[in-house]
Amino acid sequence: MSFKMRLLALIIMGTGLTACGGGGGSNNNLFNPAEDTTDATTEDGDPTVDDGTADDEDSGLSTSDSGDVYTVENEFVGFYIESPQYDPTSYSVGAVYIRTFLTPDNMEEGFIFEGISSFHYKDCQDDNLFTYTGILQPDDSLESYQANATIDGISQTYNIDLTWDGSGYKGPYNLAASANINNNCLTHQQAVRGKIEVYPLNTTQFTDTLSDSVISFSTEGTRTINWNYTEFSDVASDIEHISISVIDKDALDSIGFFSDEYLLRAELEALQDDPSADSDDIEAAEQALSSALNNHRLQMTEDVFLFQQTISGSLTSFTLPDDVDLVSGGKYLLNLTAWSSDGESNFVYYHSSHEFFAN
């Protein structure tokens, strides 16, 4: 079978990579890995930024201010990056997929979302996925309910708290437990905290250092992906790692996310638009939708995640392993995150997501 990609909206130019700020007294804040936090702490023992004050959350990559650069729908793909403050020797990047009930501008308090995050880096790691759901909070943040999973043999709970900033959903993740991992293939310290950034599907985001850059993609043979850099100057040589993941888009679409809630919402809107509708019927429809949103249960399945691997940042091509089963004619999501881990800082140069068909 050939591996033919249909790439959409390949280029989004970005501005401003700023580090995540440290947070006064809240375990939902990600501390700035680039700052020296060894001597400054808040009253509850959480580190602060260098001037001794708590800094607001300000997370990473942002896209162009141009409102018509891409069409924002309700599917978002991006990355999490572990905080080197909590795992200074082996922090990593993984893929995140999130689907919201409606587009960000139309989300309202209590509306739902679902997501999946992959903590799978080596073949010997099994079931290293978190699936989770949550709601839009009164402060306009997407906050997940605690999700349970086993990561490298350790029972974990996981939550995220993301805010839409006009280009993507960004914010911290937290693990409720963390431990030294020592199993058959790797030894490491799980990072209890990190940051997440997800962007509209089929877009590419750059940091300000690459604001005039272009990445072009092509394929050769049946399973090899090639990418070429333009206007990267010397920055491409600074990229240490590229994390690649493949998600089964057909499997995602077959889930029928929020289908019951969509039907109830349509019924409510029809009644609201009908001048002859009885007020009691409208109230009953409102209550039915509210109840469905409040009682929503996770629909995401772990089998949508097919592959994840981190490769050298110097590479400009990658061949998917034979055991990544691509069905001819099937639709998939390819995600690339280019990043560096120099010292106790983390830096993402670009993230790119694309739908493709395996033909």
Short mmCIF file of N, CA and C in Angstrom, two decimals, residues 1-7 219-224 250 320 325-332 355-359:
data_model
loop_
_atom_site.label_atom_id
_atom_site.label_comp_id
_atom_site.label_asym_id
_atom_site.label_seq_id
_atom_site.Cartn_x
_atom_site.Cartn_y
_atom_site.Cartn_z
N MET A 1 0.84 -1.18 0.00
CA MET A 1 0.00 0.00 0.00
C MET A 1 0.88 1.23 0.00
N SER A 2 0.44 2.29 -0.68
CA SER A 2 1.20 3.53 -0.67
C SER A 2 0.86 4.32 0.57
N PHE A 3 1.68 5.30 0.87
CA PHE A 3 1.49 6.10 2.08
C PHE A 3 1.35 7.54 1.63
N LYS A 4 0.16 7.89 1.16
CA LYS A 4 -0.06 9.17 0.54
C LYS A 4 -0.68 10.13 1.53
N MET A 5 -0.06 11.28 1.71
CA MET A 5 -0.53 12.24 2.69
C MET A 5 -1.35 13.33 2.02
N ARG A 6 -2.46 13.66 2.62
CA ARG A 6 -3.21 14.84 2.22
C ARG A 6 -2.98 15.88 3.29
N LEU A 7 -2.12 16.87 3.00
CA LEU A 7 -1.72 17.85 4.00
C LEU A 7 -2.55 19.11 3.83
N THR A 219 6.26 12.15 0.78
CA THR A 219 6.43 10.74 1.11
C THR A 219 7.19 10.04 0.00
N GLU A 220 7.79 8.93 0.36
CA GLU A 220 8.42 8.07 -0.64
C GLU A 220 8.18 6.63 -0.22
N GLY A 221 8.14 5.74 -1.20
CA GLY A 221 7.84 4.35 -0.88
C GLY A 221 6.45 4.24 -0.30
N THR A 222 6.32 3.40 0.70
CA THR A 222 5.00 3.15 1.27
C THR A 222 4.82 3.73 2.66
N ARG A 223 5.92 3.93 3.42
CA ARG A 223 5.75 4.31 4.83
C ARG A 223 6.77 5.35 5.29
N THR A 224 7.43 6.03 4.38
CA THR A 224 8.47 6.97 4.75
C THR A 224 7.97 8.41 4.62
N ASP A 250 -9.87 7.41 11.77
CA ASP A 250 -11.12 6.69 11.54
C ASP A 250 -11.68 6.15 12.85
N LEU A 320 7.91 4.54 9.14
CA LEU A 320 7.10 3.89 10.16
C LEU A 320 7.43 2.41 10.22
N ASP A 325 0.11 -0.73 11.88
CA ASP A 325 -0.83 -1.26 10.90
C ASP A 325 -1.66 -0.15 10.29
N LEU A 326 -1.37 0.21 9.05
CA LEU A 326 -2.12 1.22 8.31
C LEU A 326 -3.01 0.51 7.31
N VAL A 327 -4.31 0.72 7.41
CA VAL A 327 -5.27 0.09 6.52
C VAL A 327 -5.39 0.92 5.26
N SER A 328 -5.32 0.29 4.11
CA SER A 328 -5.43 1.01 2.85
C SER A 328 -6.72 1.80 2.80
N GLY A 329 -6.60 3.10 2.51
CA GLY A 329 -7.76 3.98 2.49
C GLY A 329 -8.12 4.56 3.82
N GLY A 330 -7.45 4.10 4.88
CA GLY A 330 -7.75 4.61 6.21
C GLY A 330 -7.20 6.01 6.43
N LYS A 331 -7.84 6.76 7.32
CA LYS A 331 -7.42 8.12 7.62
C LYS A 331 -6.71 8.14 8.97
N TYR A 332 -5.59 8.86 9.03
CA TYR A 332 -4.75 8.89 10.21
C TYR A 332 -4.28 10.32 10.49
N GLU A 355 -3.68 15.39 8.73
CA GLU A 355 -4.42 14.21 8.34
C GLU A 355 -3.77 13.59 7.10
N PHE A 356 -3.76 12.27 7.04
CA PHE A 356 -3.30 11.63 5.81
C PHE A 356 -4.09 10.36 5.58
N PHE A 357 -4.13 9.96 4.32
CA PHE A 357 -4.76 8.69 3.94
C PHE A 357 -3.68 7.69 3.56
N ALA A 358 -3.85 6.45 3.99
CA ALA A 358 -2.95 5.36 3.59
C ALA A 358 -3.56 4.70 2.36
N ASN A 359 -2.98 4.96 1.19
CA ASN A 359 -3.54 4.43 -0.07
C ASN A 359 -2.55 3.47 -0.72
#
